Amino acid sequence: MKRLLSLVTALCLLCALLPASASIYDPGASRMYVKTSDGKKLNLRAEADANAAVIAKIPYGAEVLVYSDFVGMVWYHVQYGMYNGYVRTQYLSSHKPKPFVPPTPKPTKKPVVTPPPSPEELISREIAAARKLGLVPQGMTAEGNCTWQELDGLLTSAIRLKTKNPSAMRNHVYLTLADYQASNAGAAYNIVLRGVAAAEMYGALIDMGESDPMLNHSNDPYLADAADVETCQQYAGVTSLPGSADWRGLPMLNMVITILDHADGASKKPVLSLDTGHDFFPSHPLTRMDAILAVYRLYNSFYHFLGKVTITHERQANLRAQPSMSAAIVGKVDPGAVYDVVAIPKKGWYQIQLPSGSTAYIAAGMVAYEMQ
């Protein structure tokens, strides 16, 4: 009996010392199949540990024997050929899997690059917006030179839209049609020259309700052809009277600079612009396209202010392109500065007009608001 017990003990010790490549007889073992998610081989490890040595790699779909002595939630003790070790339970299936078919890679989407609109397209959009607003008189095209009557119609429409008075008329007219026809402003043609057109727009600003059309002159442009503006005023037959209470007595140069100072609140484009040589070309004809764009931008440059804000932030406050903290910063304003409020687009934000005539947005927490 002692010899039998000794033999059993020796066999148990021998089994314990079997290498990983040895087979173990287990009548309760079951057969399963490797099914990896990517079709790759499965690591067979020496111990139930992700850091244990890899003793073999089992191909996708291969059959293994799962021992009953170690059945866990994470690891199985398995036999593959002459190797036994441990594999992750998630990669074994009770049914032989179908051959692995690699997924068809999705084609890489090429980023759609939208080219920026051309200058011609931007102008076309502005003219279309002016027509939609009701600014352009019926039947007026964008080709050819603008007549006094057509400019008068554009400015009258702007005044009516701004004042919400469908019967409003222009009260501040620089030259009546009769005055214009009697002057040398249009030379031999019935066209409105740029200097006269700027003066007519100055008067329209007054009719829209602008008490001080000149705003301030901190951003006044330099005019290379200022003398030509004075000549244009002489053509118009209007004498400059310094100190006169009549706005028509202002030097035309002041009125031209005022119009150049104004900018469309949305596009930031000036009502009338200078070329690269700082020339205004006051004696050049005003085209219909120029006139439509100028009056549309003039309309967008002037607001009936809701009130004023004073910058109360202890440091410079950010100006934003939109009423959002995530919008681009377009400038900074100093503590104590005061600005007119154009609109209150949503709670916590003010749209303010800058000295240049353009607008920007500022957070309510940076200012003190005073209603007009």
XYZ file of N, CA and C in Angstrom, residues 1-234:
702
model
N 0.835 -1.196 0.000
C 0.000 0.000 0.000
C 0.872 1.250 0.000
N 1.950 1.218 0.772
C 2.849 2.355 0.827
C 3.489 2.600 -0.529
N 3.823 1.468 -1.242
C 4.437 1.604 -2.550
C 3.474 2.244 -3.528
N 2.157 1.943 -3.427
C 1.147 2.534 -4.322
C 1.018 4.021 -4.078
N 0.978 4.430 -2.831
C 0.881 5.847 -2.500
C 2.108 6.605 -2.995
N 3.237 5.988 -2.864
C 4.460 6.641 -3.333
C 4.444 6.831 -4.846
N 3.895 5.850 -5.583
C 3.802 5.932 -7.034
C 2.859 7.045 -7.473
N 1.712 7.161 -6.794
C 0.738 8.216 -7.117
C 1.358 9.582 -6.875
N 2.049 9.716 -5.746
C 2.695 10.994 -5.424
C 3.729 11.357 -6.469
N 4.486 10.369 -6.908
C 5.518 10.621 -7.918
C 4.895 11.059 -9.234
N 3.779 10.463 -9.616
C 3.090 10.840 -10.859
C 2.568 12.272 -10.785
N 2.008 12.629 -9.647
C 1.492 14.010 -9.482
C 2.626 15.028 -9.614
N 3.749 14.699 -8.964
C 4.887 15.615 -9.073
C 5.377 15.712 -10.504
N 5.362 14.590 -11.211
C 5.801 14.579 -12.593
C 4.888 15.443 -13.472
N 3.567 15.353 -13.234
C 2.611 16.184 -14.005
C 2.848 17.670 -13.738
N 3.150 17.954 -12.471
C 3.380 19.361 -12.132
C 4.602 19.922 -12.820
N 5.536 19.050 -13.133
C 6.777 19.487 -13.755
C 6.758 19.413 -15.268
N 5.591 19.063 -15.863
C 5.489 18.960 -17.322
C 5.740 20.322 -17.978
N 6.453 20.394 -19.079
C 6.667 21.669 -19.770
C 5.399 22.140 -20.453
N 5.388 23.435 -20.916
C 4.192 24.008 -21.542
C 3.831 23.280 -22.822
N 4.793 22.613 -23.422
C 4.515 21.930 -24.685
C 3.890 20.554 -24.492
N 3.767 20.123 -23.230
C 3.207 18.787 -22.996
C 1.694 18.805 -23.040
N 1.112 17.666 -23.418
C -0.339 17.539 -23.457
C -0.845 17.027 -22.123
N -2.071 17.415 -21.797
C -2.709 16.981 -20.556
C -4.002 16.268 -20.929
N -4.207 15.115 -20.358
C -5.435 14.373 -20.617
C -6.540 14.931 -19.736
N -7.652 15.391 -20.386
C -8.788 15.965 -19.647
C -10.065 15.541 -20.348
N -10.766 14.548 -19.806
C -12.011 14.086 -20.463
C -13.110 15.148 -20.475
N -12.997 16.167 -19.639
C -14.028 17.221 -19.604
C -13.724 18.397 -20.504
N -12.650 18.310 -21.292
C -12.262 19.426 -22.151
C -13.262 19.616 -23.301
N -13.361 20.858 -23.811
C -14.255 21.163 -24.942
C -13.454 21.809 -26.068
N -14.025 21.755 -27.281
C -13.323 22.312 -28.429
C -13.906 23.696 -28.780
N -13.029 24.660 -29.049
C -13.439 26.004 -29.442
C -12.519 26.486 -30.566
N -12.839 27.658 -31.124
C -12.120 28.129 -32.297
C -11.677 29.581 -32.101
N -10.524 29.870 -32.662
C -9.996 31.234 -32.557
C -10.774 32.157 -33.491
N -11.233 33.276 -32.934
C -11.973 34.264 -33.723
C -11.558 35.648 -33.250
N -10.465 36.138 -33.816
C -10.000 37.492 -33.484
C -10.766 38.515 -34.318
N -10.871 39.703 -33.794
C -11.675 40.733 -34.468
C -11.026 41.250 -35.737
N -9.702 41.124 -35.840
C -8.999 41.642 -37.003
C -8.410 40.555 -37.896
N -8.733 39.264 -37.593
C -8.238 38.170 -38.422
C -6.796 37.795 -38.152
N -6.157 38.431 -37.172
C -4.758 38.133 -36.879
C -4.632 36.936 -35.933
N -3.395 36.435 -35.774
C -3.150 35.286 -34.899
C -3.345 35.677 -33.439
N -3.695 34.643 -32.619
C -3.959 34.859 -31.201
C -2.745 34.416 -30.384
N -2.331 35.260 -29.458
C -1.187 34.923 -28.597
C -1.570 33.873 -27.561
N -0.769 32.793 -27.477
C -0.912 31.782 -26.441
C 0.171 32.066 -25.412
N -0.230 32.382 -24.174
C 0.719 32.829 -23.159
C 0.969 31.728 -22.113
N 2.130 31.815 -21.471
C 2.537 30.797 -20.489
C 1.706 30.878 -19.220
N 1.173 32.037 -18.901
C 0.343 32.230 -17.711
C -0.848 33.110 -18.067
N -1.837 33.129 -17.176
C -3.035 33.944 -17.386
C -2.724 35.392 -17.014
N -1.872 36.008 -17.822
C -1.403 37.355 -17.548
C -1.018 37.988 -18.888
N -1.507 39.198 -19.118
C -1.229 39.864 -20.387
C 0.249 40.161 -20.583
N 1.027 40.125 -19.505
C 2.462 40.387 -19.604
C 3.294 39.109 -19.659
N 2.628 37.948 -19.607
C 3.353 36.667 -19.622
C 3.948 36.410 -21.001
N 4.926 35.507 -21.050
C 5.610 35.187 -22.300
C 4.649 34.538 -23.301
N 4.823 34.882 -24.584
C 4.047 34.269 -25.657
C 4.776 32.998 -26.092
N 4.103 31.834 -25.981
C 4.759 30.563 -26.325
C 4.341 30.056 -27.697
N 3.272 30.623 -28.253
C 2.847 30.237 -29.609
C 1.834 31.264 -30.096
N 1.637 31.304 -31.426
C 0.616 32.160 -32.025
C -0.349 31.263 -32.783
N -1.645 31.349 -32.466
C -2.659 30.449 -33.021
C -3.379 31.169 -34.150
N -3.419 30.590 -35.360
C -4.060 31.250 -36.504
C -5.566 31.417 -36.299
N -6.110 32.425 -37.007
C -7.557 32.671 -37.017
C -8.272 31.408 -37.520
N -9.346 30.993 -36.818
C -10.141 29.823 -37.211
C -9.598 28.499 -36.726
N -8.389 28.479 -36.118
C -7.800 27.206 -35.655
C -8.577 26.659 -34.463
N -8.568 25.314 -34.338
C -9.268 24.626 -33.244
C -8.342 24.483 -32.056
N -8.867 24.712 -30.855
C -8.103 24.518 -29.613
C -8.943 23.700 -28.647
N -8.247 23.072 -27.721
C -8.910 22.293 -26.677
C -8.915 23.123 -25.403
N -10.113 23.365 -24.871
C -10.241 24.199 -23.672
C -10.380 23.279 -22.471
N -9.398 23.362 -21.557
C -9.406 22.496 -20.382
C -10.474 22.944 -19.380
N -10.986 21.930 -18.651
C -12.032 22.213 -17.663
C -11.454 22.610 -16.317
N -10.114 22.497 -16.180
C -9.523 22.786 -14.868
C -9.390 24.287 -14.612
N -9.507 25.109 -15.688
C -9.353 26.559 -15.519
C -10.312 27.257 -16.478
N -11.459 27.640 -15.961
C -12.451 28.348 -16.770
C -12.735 29.663 -16.065
N -12.271 30.767 -16.653
C -12.454 32.074 -16.030
C -13.227 33.024 -16.923
N -13.480 34.208 -16.428
C -14.192 35.226 -17.192
C -13.281 35.893 -18.215
N -11.968 35.868 -17.946
C -11.032 36.587 -18.801
C -10.108 35.638 -19.556
N -9.665 34.560 -18.929
C -8.684 33.658 -19.531
C -9.217 32.224 -19.581
N -8.800 31.456 -20.603
C -9.034 30.005 -20.730
C -7.677 29.313 -20.770
N -7.644 28.121 -20.183
C -6.474 27.250 -20.293
C -6.726 26.333 -21.486
N -5.868 26.387 -22.500
C -6.150 25.666 -23.739
C -4.936 24.852 -24.183
N -5.225 23.887 -25.069
C -4.192 23.097 -25.732
C -4.269 23.383 -27.219
N -3.123 23.719 -27.807
C -3.032 23.916 -29.260
C -1.831 23.109 -29.749
N -2.125 22.006 -30.471
C -1.046 21.108 -30.891
C -0.381 20.531 -29.667
N 0.924 20.703 -29.560
C 1.678 20.215 -28.415
C 1.914 21.294 -27.367
N 1.220 22.463 -27.555
C 1.398 23.574 -26.606
C 0.146 23.731 -25.747
N 0.325 23.986 -24.470
C -0.801 24.397 -23.641
C -0.416 25.674 -22.915
N -1.424 26.525 -22.786
C -1.199 27.832 -22.175
C -2.529 28.554 -22.010
N -2.474 29.870 -22.060
C -3.653 30.656 -21.724
C -3.939 31.694 -22.819
N -5.242 31.846 -23.129
C -5.682 32.832 -24.118
C -6.865 33.604 -23.554
N -7.103 34.761 -24.106
C -8.257 35.584 -23.701
C -9.559 34.918 -24.158
N -10.542 34.909 -23.266
C -11.821 34.259 -23.581
C -12.554 34.953 -24.725
N -12.335 36.271 -24.873
C -13.091 37.032 -25.867
C -12.732 36.647 -27.295
N -11.572 35.920 -27.461
C -11.137 35.580 -28.815
C -11.425 34.118 -29.173
N -12.247 33.427 -28.389
C -12.635 32.054 -28.693
C -14.131 31.980 -28.949
N -14.517 31.111 -29.908
C -15.925 30.943 -30.271
C -16.249 29.448 -30.271
N -17.450 29.091 -29.867
C -17.867 27.678 -29.856
C -18.167 27.173 -31.257
N -18.295 28.088 -32.239
C -18.563 27.709 -33.630
C -17.392 28.152 -34.504
N -17.062 27.310 -35.456
C -15.958 27.636 -36.362
C -16.344 28.871 -37.175
N -15.541 29.895 -37.144
C -15.907 31.141 -37.850
C -15.705 30.995 -39.355
N -16.426 31.834 -40.095
C -16.216 31.900 -41.538
C -14.866 32.543 -41.809
N -14.298 32.271 -42.976
C -13.009 32.890 -43.299
C -13.075 34.410 -43.108
N -12.013 34.960 -42.557
C -11.993 36.389 -42.271
C -11.863 37.190 -43.568
N -12.737 38.170 -43.727
C -12.691 39.065 -44.882
C -12.360 40.463 -44.371
N -11.204 40.976 -44.722
C -10.849 42.329 -44.244
C -11.890 43.340 -44.708
N -12.274 44.265 -43.846
C -13.260 45.279 -44.255
C -12.704 46.162 -45.367
N -13.584 46.527 -46.281
C -13.177 47.409 -47.377
C -12.909 48.805 -46.828
N -11.707 49.297 -46.981
C -11.418 50.636 -46.429
C -12.273 51.700 -47.098
N -12.790 52.568 -46.276
C -13.595 53.663 -46.814
C -12.684 54.661 -47.513
N -13.114 55.110 -48.669
C -12.264 56.080 -49.373
C -12.115 57.358 -48.565
N -10.912 57.871 -48.541
C -10.646 59.112 -47.816
C -11.319 60.282 -48.530
N -12.151 60.948 -47.791
C -12.851 62.082 -48.385
C -11.885 63.242 -48.571
N -11.861 63.721 -49.776
C -11.037 64.883 -50.044
C -11.728 66.134 -49.508
N -11.007 66.937 -48.748
C -11.649 68.160 -48.222
C -12.120 69.060 -49.355
N -13.334 69.522 -49.190
C -13.897 70.421 -50.200
C -13.401 71.838 -49.914
N -12.602 72.333 -50.789
C -12.048 73.684 -50.618
C -12.893 74.649 -51.448
N -13.596 75.494 -50.744
C -14.419 76.485 -51.424
C -13.588 77.741 -51.676
N -13.348 78.040 -52.928
C -12.527 79.230 -53.204
C -13.244 80.490 -52.746
N -12.502 81.459 -52.251
C -13.149 82.707 -51.824
C -13.801 83.392 -53.013
N -14.903 84.081 -52.770
C -15.577 84.759 -53.887
C -14.673 85.822 -54.496
N -14.797 85.986 -55.780
C -14.003 86.992 -56.487
C -14.543 88.387 -56.174
N -13.748 89.424 -56.403
C -14.252 90.797 -56.195
C -15.520 91.063 -57.001
N -15.577 90.514 -58.222
C -16.768 90.721 -59.051
C -17.991 90.052 -58.423
N -17.777 88.865 -57.841
C -18.903 88.166 -57.211
C -19.380 88.913 -55.967
N -18.442 89.451 -55.192
C -18.819 90.218 -53.999
C -19.638 91.449 -54.381
N -19.230 92.122 -55.449
C -19.975 93.292 -55.919
C -21.365 92.877 -56.378
N -21.435 91.760 -57.102
C -22.726 91.264 -57.575
C -23.654 90.964 -56.400
N -23.095 90.416 -55.317
C -23.904 90.110 -54.129
C -24.426 91.393 -53.484
N -23.583 92.412 -53.411
C -24.013 93.673 -52.811
C -25.136 94.317 -53.627
N -24.988 94.300 -54.935
C -26.016 94.893 -55.792
C -27.326 94.123 -55.649
N -27.228 92.786 -55.585
C -28.433 91.965 -55.395
C -29.090 92.278 -54.052
N -28.271 92.470 -52.999
C -28.817 92.811 -51.675
C -29.488 94.176 -51.692
N -28.898 95.129 -52.432
C -29.494 96.470 -52.541
C -30.846 96.401 -53.229
N -30.939 95.578 -54.269
C -32.228 95.421 -54.969
C -33.262 94.759 -54.066
N -32.838 93.719 -53.337
C -33.759 93.024 -52.436
C -34.260 93.944 -51.333
N -33.397 94.838 -50.881
C -33.784 95.798 -49.837
C -34.813 96.794 -50.347
N -34.849 96.998 -51.651
C -35.764 97.983 -52.222
C -35.114 99.330 -52.418
N -33.782 99.318 -52.455
C -33.044 100.564 -52.563
C -32.949 101.065 -54.007
N -32.892 100.135 -54.951
C -32.672 100.487 -56.351
C -34.007 100.763 -57.041
N -34.158 101.940 -57.646
C -35.417 102.242 -58.342
C -35.726 101.214 -59.429
N -36.996 100.984 -59.628
C -37.445 100.004 -60.616
C -36.862 100.321 -61.997
N -36.284 99.306 -62.617
C -35.775 99.453 -63.976
C -34.367 99.995 -64.074
N -33.749 100.365 -62.953
C -32.394 100.901 -63.003
C -31.396 99.757 -63.151
N -30.545 99.832 -64.154
C -29.532 98.814 -64.376
C -28.241 99.198 -63.670
N -27.260 98.277 -63.670
C -25.970 98.550 -63.048
C -24.923 98.933 -64.083
N -25.337 99.096 -65.346
C -24.393 99.447 -66.406
C -24.536 100.926 -66.771
N -23.451 101.492 -67.253
C -23.491 102.874 -67.724
C -23.268 103.875 -66.614
N -23.333 105.151 -66.975
C -23.129 106.228 -66.022
C -24.434 106.622 -65.346
N -24.296 107.092 -64.107
C -25.462 107.450 -63.304
C -25.875 108.900 -63.586
N -27.162 109.129 -63.698
C -27.685 110.490 -63.885
C -28.062 111.084 -62.534
N -28.274 112.382 -62.516
C -28.707 113.046 -61.288
C -30.016 112.432 -60.794
N -30.955 112.188 -61.717
C -32.248 111.626 -61.327
C -32.094 110.249 -60.680
N -31.187 109.441 -61.214
C -31.005 108.091 -60.661
C -30.366 108.132 -59.274
N -29.397 109.029 -59.085
C -28.800 109.167 -57.755
C -29.836 109.687 -56.771
N -30.654 110.643 -57.218
C -31.724 111.167 -56.369
C -32.684 110.048 -55.958
N -33.008 109.156 -56.902
C -33.901 108.043 -56.592
C -33.293 107.085 -55.586
N -32.007 106.793 -55.736
C -31.327 105.905 -54.793
C -31.308 106.504 -53.387
N -30.941 107.783 -53.288
C -30.856 108.424 -51.977
C -32.230 108.578 -51.340
N -33.231 108.883 -52.158
C -34.600 109.002 -51.626
C -35.059 107.663 -51.055
N -34.778 106.570 -51.762
C -35.135 105.241 -51.262
C -34.439 104.946 -49.940
N -33.151 105.312 -49.830
C -32.402 105.073 -48.594
C -33.021 105.843 -47.433
N -33.402 107.090 -47.682
C -34.000 107.915 -46.622
C -35.338 107.330 -46.189
N -36.151 106.903 -47.138
C -37.466 106.335 -46.807
C -37.330 105.038 -46.019
N -36.370 104.200 -46.409
C -36.164 102.942 -45.693
C -35.633 103.207 -44.286
N -34.699 104.149 -44.165
C -34.084 104.403 -42.866
C -35.068 105.057 -41.899
N -35.877 105.993 -42.397
C -36.831 106.696 -41.529
C -38.174 105.976 -41.424
N -38.326 104.872 -42.213
C -39.589 104.114 -42.244
C -40.767 105.024 -42.618
N -40.479 105.974 -43.486
C -41.508 106.895 -43.987
C -41.555 106.778 -45.501
N -42.545 106.067 -46.056
C -42.584 105.817 -47.498
C -42.783 107.070 -48.354
N -43.119 108.178 -47.731
C -43.329 109.400 -48.516
C -42.260 110.458 -48.239
N -41.209 110.089 -47.512
C -40.147 111.061 -47.174
C -39.446 111.534 -48.440
N -39.021 112.772 -48.428
C -38.302 113.357 -49.565
C -36.941 113.863 -49.093
N -36.072 114.110 -50.005
C -34.769 114.680 -49.683
C -34.929 116.175 -49.393
N -34.521 116.577 -48.203
C -34.599 117.983 -47.827
C -33.251 118.690 -47.962
N -32.178 117.925 -47.810
C -30.837 118.503 -47.879
C -30.211 118.108 -49.211
N -30.517 118.906 -50.219
C -30.042 118.640 -51.583
C -28.922 119.615 -51.906
N -27.803 119.082 -52.329
C -26.654 119.942 -52.640
C -26.926 120.740 -53.917
N -27.359 120.052 -54.961
C -27.745 120.710 -56.213
C -29.063 120.129 -56.700
N -30.056 120.990 -56.926
C -31.284 120.496 -57.549
C -30.973 120.107 -58.990
N -31.911 119.429 -59.618
C -31.695 119.038 -61.010
C -31.452 120.276 -61.872
N -32.239 121.343 -61.607
C -32.058 122.576 -62.381
C -30.691 123.189 -62.113
N -30.273 123.181 -60.823
C -28.945 123.703 -60.477
C -27.856 122.886 -61.178
N -28.049 121.585 -61.174
C -27.042 120.700 -61.751
C -26.913 120.936 -63.254
N -28.067 121.043 -63.899
C -28.054 121.251 -65.347
C -27.474 122.616 -65.712
N -27.628 123.596 -64.794
C -27.113 124.944 -65.066
C -25.632 125.074 -64.722
N -25.110 124.098 -63.976
C -23.706 124.186 -63.550
C -22.793 123.486 -64.563
N -21.523 123.565 -64.248
C -20.542 122.861 -65.069
C -20.174 121.511 -64.466
N -20.949 121.065 -63.461
C -20.585 119.846 -62.740
C -20.549 118.636 -63.646
N -21.477 118.577 -64.558
C -21.529 117.414 -65.416
C -20.865 117.641 -66.745
N -20.133 118.746 -66.883
C -19.499 119.080 -68.155
C -20.557 119.019 -69.247
N -20.314 118.294 -70.325
C -21.283 118.251 -71.432
C -22.248 117.085 -71.301
N -22.142 116.327 -70.203
C -22.968 115.116 -70.064
C -23.847 115.216 -68.821
N -24.991 114.584 -68.872
C -25.901 114.578 -67.727
C -25.516 113.422 -66.800
N -24.365 113.540 -66.184
C -23.889 112.522 -65.247
C -23.459 113.212 -63.974
N -23.605 112.523 -62.851
C -23.234 113.099 -61.564
C -21.770 112.788 -61.302
N -20.951 113.797 -61.087
C -19.544 113.578 -60.804
C -19.372 113.136 -59.350
N -18.219 112.526 -59.056
C -18.019 111.927 -57.732
C -18.048 112.962 -56.610
N -17.454 114.129 -56.822
C -17.465 115.151 -55.784
C -18.868 115.618 -55.452
N -19.679 115.861 -56.496
C -21.075 116.275 -56.281
C -21.852 115.129 -55.642
N -21.599 113.891 -56.093
C -22.304 112.735 -55.534
C -22.006 112.604 -54.042
N -20.739 112.825 -53.639
C -20.389 112.752 -52.223
C -21.136 113.820 -51.430
N -21.259 115.026 -51.991
C -22.004 116.093 -51.305
C -23.474 115.727 -51.167
N -24.062 115.120 -52.214
C -25.464 114.688 -52.132
C -25.637 113.611 -51.053
N -24.656 112.715 -50.928
C -24.729 111.671 -49.893
C -24.590 112.274 -48.503
N -23.793 113.327 -48.383
C -23.654 114.012 -47.098
C -25.018 114.561 -46.669
N -25.716 115.217 -47.609
C -27.048 115.741 -47.293
C -28.016 114.632 -46.953
N -27.888 113.455 -47.623
C -28.786 112.331 -47.343
C -28.587 111.805 -45.926
N -27.335 111.838 -45.447
C -27.090 111.403 -44.069
C -27.868 112.269 -43.084
N -27.915 113.571 -43.356
C -28.685 114.479 -42.488
C -30.165 114.105 -42.537
N -30.672 113.820 -43.736
C -32.089 113.456 -43.874
C -32.404 112.112 -43.212
N -31.397 111.239 -43.101
C -31.618 109.952 -42.428
C -31.657 110.106 -40.913
N -31.231 111.283 -40.418
C -31.262 111.508 -38.974
C -29.904 111.636 -38.342
N -28.834 111.670 -39.148
C -27.481 111.816 -38.609
C -27.255 113.277 -38.228
N -27.106 113.525 -36.925
C -26.962 114.913 -36.467
C -25.573 115.468 -36.754
N -24.588 114.599 -36.809
C -23.224 115.056 -37.079
C -22.594 114.111 -38.098
N -22.886 114.315 -39.371
C -22.384 113.375 -40.389
C -20.866 113.244 -40.423
N -20.164 114.249 -39.916
C -18.709 114.205 -40.022
C -18.085 113.262 -38.993
N -18.902 112.740 -38.059
C -18.377 111.860 -37.018
C -17.139 112.512 -36.399
N -16.020 111.795 -36.339
C -14.771 112.455 -35.970
C -13.774 112.162 -37.084
N -12.686 112.873 -37.071
C -11.742 112.752 -38.178
C -10.439 112.074 -37.759
N -10.544 111.136 -36.784
C -9.338 110.442 -36.330
C -8.792 109.505 -37.400
N -9.668 109.108 -38.342
C -9.223 108.196 -39.400
C -9.319 108.837 -40.783
N -9.224 110.151 -40.814
C -9.354 110.829 -42.109
C -8.315 110.326 -43.103
N -8.751 110.023 -44.311
C -7.789 109.599 -45.331
C -7.053 110.796 -45.917
N -5.877 110.536 -46.411
C -5.119 111.566 -47.124
C -5.573 111.570 -48.579
N -5.878 112.753 -49.083
C -6.308 112.881 -50.477
C -5.205 113.548 -51.289
N -4.722 112.820 -52.273
C -3.676 113.373 -53.119
C -4.222 114.442 -54.048
N -5.515 114.353 -54.340
C -6.105 115.283 -55.320
C -7.123 116.210 -54.654
N -6.779 116.705 -53.442
C -7.692 117.595 -52.722
C -8.011 118.844 -53.538
N -7.031 119.329 -54.306
C -7.268 120.524 -55.120
C -8.330 120.254 -56.181
N -8.376 119.020 -56.685
C -9.397 118.677 -57.677
C -10.790 118.690 -57.077
N -10.882 118.363 -55.762
C -12.186 118.412 -55.097
C -12.666 119.862 -55.045
N -11.748 120.783 -54.748
C -12.111 122.201 -54.715
C -12.538 122.683 -56.110
N -11.863 122.183 -57.136
C -12.249 122.527 -58.510
C -13.631 122.000 -58.830
N -13.922 120.818 -58.340
C -15.245 120.227 -58.561
C -16.325 121.086 -57.904
N -16.020 121.652 -56.718
C -16.976 122.524 -56.050
C -17.192 123.798 -56.871
N -16.145 124.268 -57.505
C -16.297 125.439 -58.369
C -17.172 125.111 -59.576
